[in-house]
Amino acid sequence: MRFGILGETRAWHGGGEVPLGGPARRALLALLLVRPGEVVSADRLAEEIDPAGTRSAHSLQSQVSRLRAALGDGAAIERAGAGYRILVDPQHLDASRFERLAGEGRAALADGDAGRAVVLLTEALELWRGPALAALPESETARAAAVRLEEHRLGALEDRIEAGLRLGEHRAAVPELRELVARHPLRERLAGLLMRALSAEGGQAEALVMFEETRRHLADELGADPSAELTALHRELLSADPEPTPAAPPAQLTSFVGRADEVAEVAEMLRVARLVTLIGPGGVGKTRLSVEAAGLVGTGGAAGGPANQVCFVELAPLRDGAGLPQALLAALGLRQNGLQMDGGATTPVDRLIAALSDQVLLLVLDNCEHLVDDVAGLAARLLTTCPRLRVLATSREPLGIIGEHLFPVRPLDADAAVRLFSERAAAVRRGFTAGPGTVRRICAALDDLPLAIELAAARSRTLDVDDLAERLDDLLGVSRGNRTADERHRTLRSVVAWSWDLLSASEQRAARRFTVFVGGATAESAARVCGIDGGTLESLADKSLLDAVGGRYRMLETIRAYGAERLDEAGEQDSVRRAHAQHLAELVRTADPHLRRAEQLEWLPVVAAEHGDLLAALRWAVREPEVKTAFELLATAFTYLWIRGASASVAPTAIELLTAVGEAVPDGLGEEYATCVLLAASASGDAGGQVWQRHRAAAGKALAAAWPGDRRGRHPVTLLLWMMRNAVGPDPQGAYELVSSQRDCPDPWARAAAHYVSGFGHLGKGDPEAAEDAFGRALDGFRSLGERWGTALALGSLADTAGARGDRTRAIALTDEALVLTGRLGALEDSADLLVNRGDHLAGDDPAAARTDYAEAAALARRAGSSTYLAAALRGLGDMALAEGDLALAEQRYTDALERTDPHWIKSLGPRVRALTGLGRVAAARNHHAEARRRYRQAAEAADTVGAPVPEVLRMLGLARDVIESVLRPRHRAGEDGPHTGVGAAARPR
């Protein structure tokens, strides 16, 4: 038998409804079903059934007997003490089924499975047939039970709408959300969902109005301000130029000919579809069409639609799919690491999802054909998890995933091809004239492919158009000789080869050597690596073999691939690539000391411009017998890679290099070897951990030999990162002594870093005054160099020591100063870290400001895709909820934080210990003492991993005395050994 109380009280048995009788019996059944299996007193039943009090106990017994008769064997109504209870399988009661399905749907939503969440939540909500407990007379008890069920219903409805928004169903959700917000104007989650839906559909202004209306309602009705989450969403909508800035489509230097209708059609497709792929042969103009369509979408010109942010990602330089996520991160302007190492706790794909989950963005993926499987998998995952994302791809073949809309790009029509040739030829030859028939013959011979036409038109500068047409005819047999080859090889390759053959010997030599540059080059770099003079570079640019943009020369990928084959045939590949690698090594070697001084901001973009070539040089050096060059490249680029958060981009190459050399330290390269081990260990997954375990001991010995204390090594940043990587591990003491022994080192940056590390040693020994002195010396050292990264580290640590002794004003001022520096560096993760610290300092005196900082930190961490810093922010929000007595929300925040921490990394220590302690306090508040003791024991075990006395670690984390005692007391009660002594943590553990 099935029962229903989500609406009129009803019962069903077999295929039909059971007649229950009059209102009294329906009310009696509803009261028993509110909490099936629990005893309801006879007095309460009589009162609820008849609030007027006219029914007697005998009358109640009579109603119970009649209800039993009506239900038959379908359910048992038992007399229990002074009342009655009904025994029903929860699966046979609609309210119980609703709560189970709603809970499973919410869990699926929390796990990121929006599709499953929609199915479960829709099924749950379909169980409702009207107002809950409609059969009950009006009473306080009935009203409370109905309010509880209706609240659950509204929460499930919000969850279902949020799941739909994550799947991109913004437009369908807006009318429903408008109605719900009108009925529940004080419900902030509904307001936030409506703001997101409106913003996704281009209604940013309306979303802002929605926020203002909600704020006014909250102030007028409750005298309260909007929550931190809603305020953070408001700030996001107000941000006209959010950081980081995605890479814009490349600026075009020529007119766009013949495809106006296609541009409008692609833009319209993007208005209704979330994935559009432009497919066609090489050289047909897919890239240019994608740029023009993206520009139209970006300005809001598609069918009068809203403007969209556009990010353009050029995939042609990638050799395999391993670097695909990093390429997207770089194009989005997202650093892969913060000031502190997070140990790969988050994969690049996870960071992408976190960064894009709430962004309205058009992602243009150009030249996908050589990575089609990898691009398809990543695009499918991003589109599934990021509901406001749209993707425009160019490829020779479809990506082949659900929801893909294909747009075949055809060659130009005859008139457009003639016009394109004539315009390009007129641009290079003043007074150009030609009969339309001759030009048409040239274009037809080139299959009306835009790139082929552009290359041919460039030659009209030195050849008469009739000669050009005749020479083209002579080469047609060669260019079309292999009909079985793919379209690019049958057309574009022949055009490139023909254009190549028209170059002089010196121009051919210059062009083939230039192919070693994957990201383009300045004239100076081209001269040093390839021996190309300025005149030859300009000549190649004039003939469309190179593009000159922004002071750099770049080669089209199709031409570069052809030229690389010519370089190999000439037997020059090794010599030119060696010169290229040596040039990159010299560049980063020159930049490295400047990156630790006041010139930091000027030199970072200089090295960043060569990032693609740095990776290419590393790949070549690893695969060829150039081990010394590879190690030196990695070591000299280490400061740049770490400050820019790009260490993960070279981690696979570092692992490959270590695999090639084995476990023996190369002679004279001990410090470089240690740097390589650090970079390899930053790889995500098991690979980095395995390399670390295998090479850590040898690398530590090599680094100690390179930095004996009385003379300087070559790479001081390696010292600091070595300490950070060893802080949670088997031998923090040795790593600490290695770094702190550099306090009298000749290198000023190393001296400052040594004082910085020494401060944590003093904290671990319970000497905060000595720690503050050490941090102050570090600050003076970094400031004397004008180095912002180290200065931010020292300021943050000084802020912590000030906060620990109760000087919150100084702590906040120092943190503010550090935040200015991380902002200049573009360090989103580190800004999030500092905001959490400032929130901790503010929590006691100004909880509203603290909550704002935690919320801002969470938003920054999500944008940067950093789970470590998001965990810290969620822990802070959990503290706020606990202080306000909201145990359920506090438990959720702490649990979410705990799931995002990595127990093997020092930066996760603080969030982990404090989240575990918070969960213990939640359990204690609920009188679940066994669970509280278990959580406290876990917190103490986590604090024990850094080698410092547990009480000192807990005080370093800013935990109050009563919390410290609650953590330690269960350890002693369980008979565990007391905390041992050792070295303090090597990085601020918050």
PDB file of C-alpha atoms in Angstrom, residues 21-144:
ATOM      1  CA  GLY A  21     -13.824   8.072   4.639  1.00  0.00           C
ATOM      2  CA  GLY A  22     -14.453  11.539   6.020  1.00  0.00           C
ATOM      3  CA  PRO A  23     -12.101  14.395   7.003  1.00  0.00           C
ATOM      4  CA  ALA A  24     -11.513  13.072  10.533  1.00  0.00           C
ATOM      5  CA  ARG A  25     -10.055   9.781   9.317  1.00  0.00           C
ATOM      6  CA  ARG A  26      -7.919  11.505   6.669  1.00  0.00           C
ATOM      7  CA  ALA A  27      -6.614  13.918   9.308  1.00  0.00           C
ATOM      8  CA  LEU A  28      -5.882  10.994  11.647  1.00  0.00           C
ATOM      9  CA  LEU A  29      -3.921   9.170   8.922  1.00  0.00           C
ATOM     10  CA  ALA A  30      -1.996  12.335   8.003  1.00  0.00           C
ATOM     11  CA  LEU A  31      -0.956  12.887  11.622  1.00  0.00           C
ATOM     12  CA  LEU A  32       0.368   9.348  11.909  1.00  0.00           C
ATOM     13  CA  LEU A  33       2.200   9.574   8.553  1.00  0.00           C
ATOM     14  CA  VAL A  34       4.033  12.824   9.370  1.00  0.00           C
ATOM     15  CA  ARG A  35       6.562  10.705  11.290  1.00  0.00           C
ATOM     16  CA  PRO A  36       5.820   7.052  10.451  1.00  0.00           C
ATOM     17  CA  GLY A  37       6.842   4.626  13.163  1.00  0.00           C
ATOM     18  CA  GLU A  38       6.761   7.266  15.913  1.00  0.00           C
ATOM     19  CA  VAL A  39       4.114   7.271  18.644  1.00  0.00           C
ATOM     20  CA  VAL A  40       1.591  10.127  18.612  1.00  0.00           C
ATOM     21  CA  SER A  41      -0.276  10.644  21.874  1.00  0.00           C
ATOM     22  CA  ALA A  42      -4.008  10.048  21.927  1.00  0.00           C
ATOM     23  CA  ASP A  43      -4.609  13.490  23.410  1.00  0.00           C
ATOM     24  CA  ARG A  44      -2.750  15.157  20.582  1.00  0.00           C
ATOM     25  CA  LEU A  45      -4.577  13.101  17.979  1.00  0.00           C
ATOM     26  CA  ALA A  46      -7.931  13.986  19.490  1.00  0.00           C
ATOM     27  CA  GLU A  47      -7.028  17.661  19.676  1.00  0.00           C
ATOM     28  CA  GLU A  48      -5.720  17.819  16.097  1.00  0.00           C
ATOM     29  CA  ILE A  49      -8.708  15.954  14.681  1.00  0.00           C
ATOM     30  CA  ASP A  50     -11.163  18.133  16.572  1.00  0.00           C
ATOM     31  CA  PRO A  51      -9.623  21.439  17.765  1.00  0.00           C
ATOM     32  CA  ALA A  52     -12.990  22.321  19.360  1.00  0.00           C
ATOM     33  CA  GLY A  53     -12.495  19.461  21.840  1.00  0.00           C
ATOM     34  CA  THR A  54     -15.914  17.812  21.332  1.00  0.00           C
ATOM     35  CA  ARG A  55     -14.561  14.332  20.588  1.00  0.00           C
ATOM     36  CA  SER A  56     -13.992  11.849  23.414  1.00  0.00           C
ATOM     37  CA  ALA A  57     -11.373   9.123  23.803  1.00  0.00           C
ATOM     38  CA  HIS A  58     -14.034   6.623  22.784  1.00  0.00           C
ATOM     39  CA  SER A  59     -14.676   8.626  19.599  1.00  0.00           C
ATOM     40  CA  LEU A  60     -10.937   8.577  18.779  1.00  0.00           C
ATOM     41  CA  GLN A  61     -10.818   4.805  19.275  1.00  0.00           C
ATOM     42  CA  SER A  62     -13.786   4.508  16.927  1.00  0.00           C
ATOM     43  CA  GLN A  63     -11.998   6.543  14.224  1.00  0.00           C
ATOM     44  CA  VAL A  64      -8.850   4.430  14.633  1.00  0.00           C
ATOM     45  CA  SER A  65     -10.902   1.236  14.269  1.00  0.00           C
ATOM     46  CA  ARG A  66     -12.572   2.509  11.103  1.00  0.00           C
ATOM     47  CA  LEU A  67      -9.211   3.594   9.654  1.00  0.00           C
ATOM     48  CA  ARG A  68      -7.767   0.162  10.382  1.00  0.00           C
ATOM     49  CA  ALA A  69     -10.683  -1.428   8.622  1.00  0.00           C
ATOM     50  CA  ALA A  70     -10.236   0.849   5.615  1.00  0.00           C
ATOM     51  CA  LEU A  71      -6.525   0.103   5.330  1.00  0.00           C
ATOM     52  CA  GLY A  72      -6.904  -3.624   5.885  1.00  0.00           C
ATOM     53  CA  ASP A  73      -3.575  -5.437   5.646  1.00  0.00           C
ATOM     54  CA  GLY A  74      -1.893  -2.502   3.909  1.00  0.00           C
ATOM     55  CA  ALA A  75      -0.564  -0.933   7.112  1.00  0.00           C
ATOM     56  CA  ALA A  76      -0.566  -1.642  10.829  1.00  0.00           C
ATOM     57  CA  ILE A  77      -1.836   0.957  13.292  1.00  0.00           C
ATOM     58  CA  GLU A  78      -0.653  -0.045  16.753  1.00  0.00           C
ATOM     59  CA  ARG A  79      -1.594   1.090  20.226  1.00  0.00           C
ATOM     60  CA  ALA A  80       1.640   2.076  22.019  1.00  0.00           C
ATOM     61  CA  GLY A  81       1.485   3.412  25.552  1.00  0.00           C
ATOM     62  CA  ALA A  82      -0.756   6.460  25.604  1.00  0.00           C
ATOM     63  CA  GLY A  83      -0.912   6.829  21.842  1.00  0.00           C
ATOM     64  CA  TYR A  84      -0.847   5.253  18.416  1.00  0.00           C
ATOM     65  CA  ARG A  85       1.690   4.711  15.625  1.00  0.00           C
ATOM     66  CA  ILE A  86       1.565   3.491  12.050  1.00  0.00           C
ATOM     67  CA  LEU A  87       4.112   1.061  10.639  1.00  0.00           C
ATOM     68  CA  VAL A  88       4.836   1.914   6.997  1.00  0.00           C
ATOM     69  CA  ASP A  89       7.790   1.205   4.735  1.00  0.00           C
ATOM     70  CA  PRO A  90       9.339   4.671   4.029  1.00  0.00           C
ATOM     71  CA  GLN A  91       9.479   3.814   0.345  1.00  0.00           C
ATOM     72  CA  HIS A  92       5.669   3.599   0.349  1.00  0.00           C
ATOM     73  CA  LEU A  93       5.230   7.172   1.636  1.00  0.00           C
ATOM     74  CA  ASP A  94       5.548  10.018  -0.866  1.00  0.00           C
ATOM     75  CA  ALA A  95       7.125  12.396   1.702  1.00  0.00           C
ATOM     76  CA  SER A  96       9.866   9.894   2.566  1.00  0.00           C
ATOM     77  CA  ARG A  97      10.548   9.138  -1.102  1.00  0.00           C
ATOM     78  CA  PHE A  98      10.675  12.854  -1.819  1.00  0.00           C
ATOM     79  CA  GLU A  99      13.256  13.508   0.891  1.00  0.00           C
ATOM     80  CA  ARG A 100      15.416  10.570  -0.252  1.00  0.00           C
ATOM     81  CA  LEU A 101      15.347  11.618  -3.919  1.00  0.00           C
ATOM     82  CA  ALA A 102      15.920  15.269  -3.042  1.00  0.00           C
ATOM     83  CA  GLY A 103      18.918  14.324  -0.892  1.00  0.00           C
ATOM     84  CA  GLU A 104      20.404  12.169  -3.660  1.00  0.00           C
ATOM     85  CA  GLY A 105      19.843  14.970  -6.152  1.00  0.00           C
ATOM     86  CA  ARG A 106      21.586  17.491  -3.911  1.00  0.00           C
ATOM     87  CA  ALA A 107      24.518  15.095  -3.468  1.00  0.00           C
ATOM     88  CA  ALA A 108      24.788  14.627  -7.249  1.00  0.00           C
ATOM     89  CA  LEU A 109      24.792  18.401  -7.668  1.00  0.00           C
ATOM     90  CA  ALA A 110      27.563  18.750  -5.103  1.00  0.00           C
ATOM     91  CA  ASP A 111      29.566  16.086  -6.987  1.00  0.00           C
ATOM     92  CA  GLY A 112      29.265  18.054 -10.229  1.00  0.00           C
ATOM     93  CA  ASP A 113      26.839  15.610 -11.922  1.00  0.00           C
ATOM     94  CA  ALA A 114      24.221  18.153 -12.942  1.00  0.00           C
ATOM     95  CA  GLY A 115      22.505  15.791 -15.408  1.00  0.00           C
ATOM     96  CA  ARG A 116      21.802  13.150 -12.773  1.00  0.00           C
ATOM     97  CA  ALA A 117      20.780  15.837 -10.296  1.00  0.00           C
ATOM     98  CA  VAL A 118      18.107  17.148 -12.683  1.00  0.00           C
ATOM     99  CA  VAL A 119      16.634  13.653 -13.128  1.00  0.00           C
ATOM    100  CA  LEU A 120      16.514  12.890  -9.394  1.00  0.00           C
ATOM    101  CA  LEU A 121      15.183  16.283  -8.338  1.00  0.00           C
ATOM    102  CA  THR A 122      12.533  16.338 -11.068  1.00  0.00           C
ATOM    103  CA  GLU A 123      11.319  12.901  -9.937  1.00  0.00           C
ATOM    104  CA  ALA A 124      11.216  14.137  -6.346  1.00  0.00           C
ATOM    105  CA  LEU A 125       9.214  17.261  -7.155  1.00  0.00           C
ATOM    106  CA  GLU A 126       6.719  15.332  -9.297  1.00  0.00           C
ATOM    107  CA  LEU A 127       5.561  13.544  -6.129  1.00  0.00           C
ATOM    108  CA  TRP A 128       3.863  16.750  -4.962  1.00  0.00           C
ATOM    109  CA  ARG A 129       0.124  16.975  -5.735  1.00  0.00           C
ATOM    110  CA  GLY A 130      -0.644  20.151  -3.783  1.00  0.00           C
ATOM    111  CA  PRO A 131       0.101  21.802  -0.414  1.00  0.00           C
ATOM    112  CA  ALA A 132       1.611  19.426   2.130  1.00  0.00           C
ATOM    113  CA  LEU A 133      -0.780  17.918   4.730  1.00  0.00           C
ATOM    114  CA  ALA A 134      -3.816  19.529   3.160  1.00  0.00           C
ATOM    115  CA  ALA A 135      -6.097  17.147   5.123  1.00  0.00           C
ATOM    116  CA  LEU A 136      -5.106  18.522   8.543  1.00  0.00           C
ATOM    117  CA  PRO A 137      -7.167  21.181  10.317  1.00  0.00           C
ATOM    118  CA  GLU A 138      -5.384  24.450  11.027  1.00  0.00           C
ATOM    119  CA  SER A 139      -3.189  24.043  14.122  1.00  0.00           C
ATOM    120  CA  GLU A 140       0.308  24.919  15.315  1.00  0.00           C
ATOM    121  CA  THR A 141       1.522  21.319  14.998  1.00  0.00           C
ATOM    122  CA  ALA A 142       0.084  20.872  11.521  1.00  0.00           C
ATOM    123  CA  ARG A 143       1.464  24.212  10.423  1.00  0.00           C
ATOM    124  CA  ALA A 144       4.997  23.332  11.666  1.00  0.00           C
TER     125      ALA A 144
END
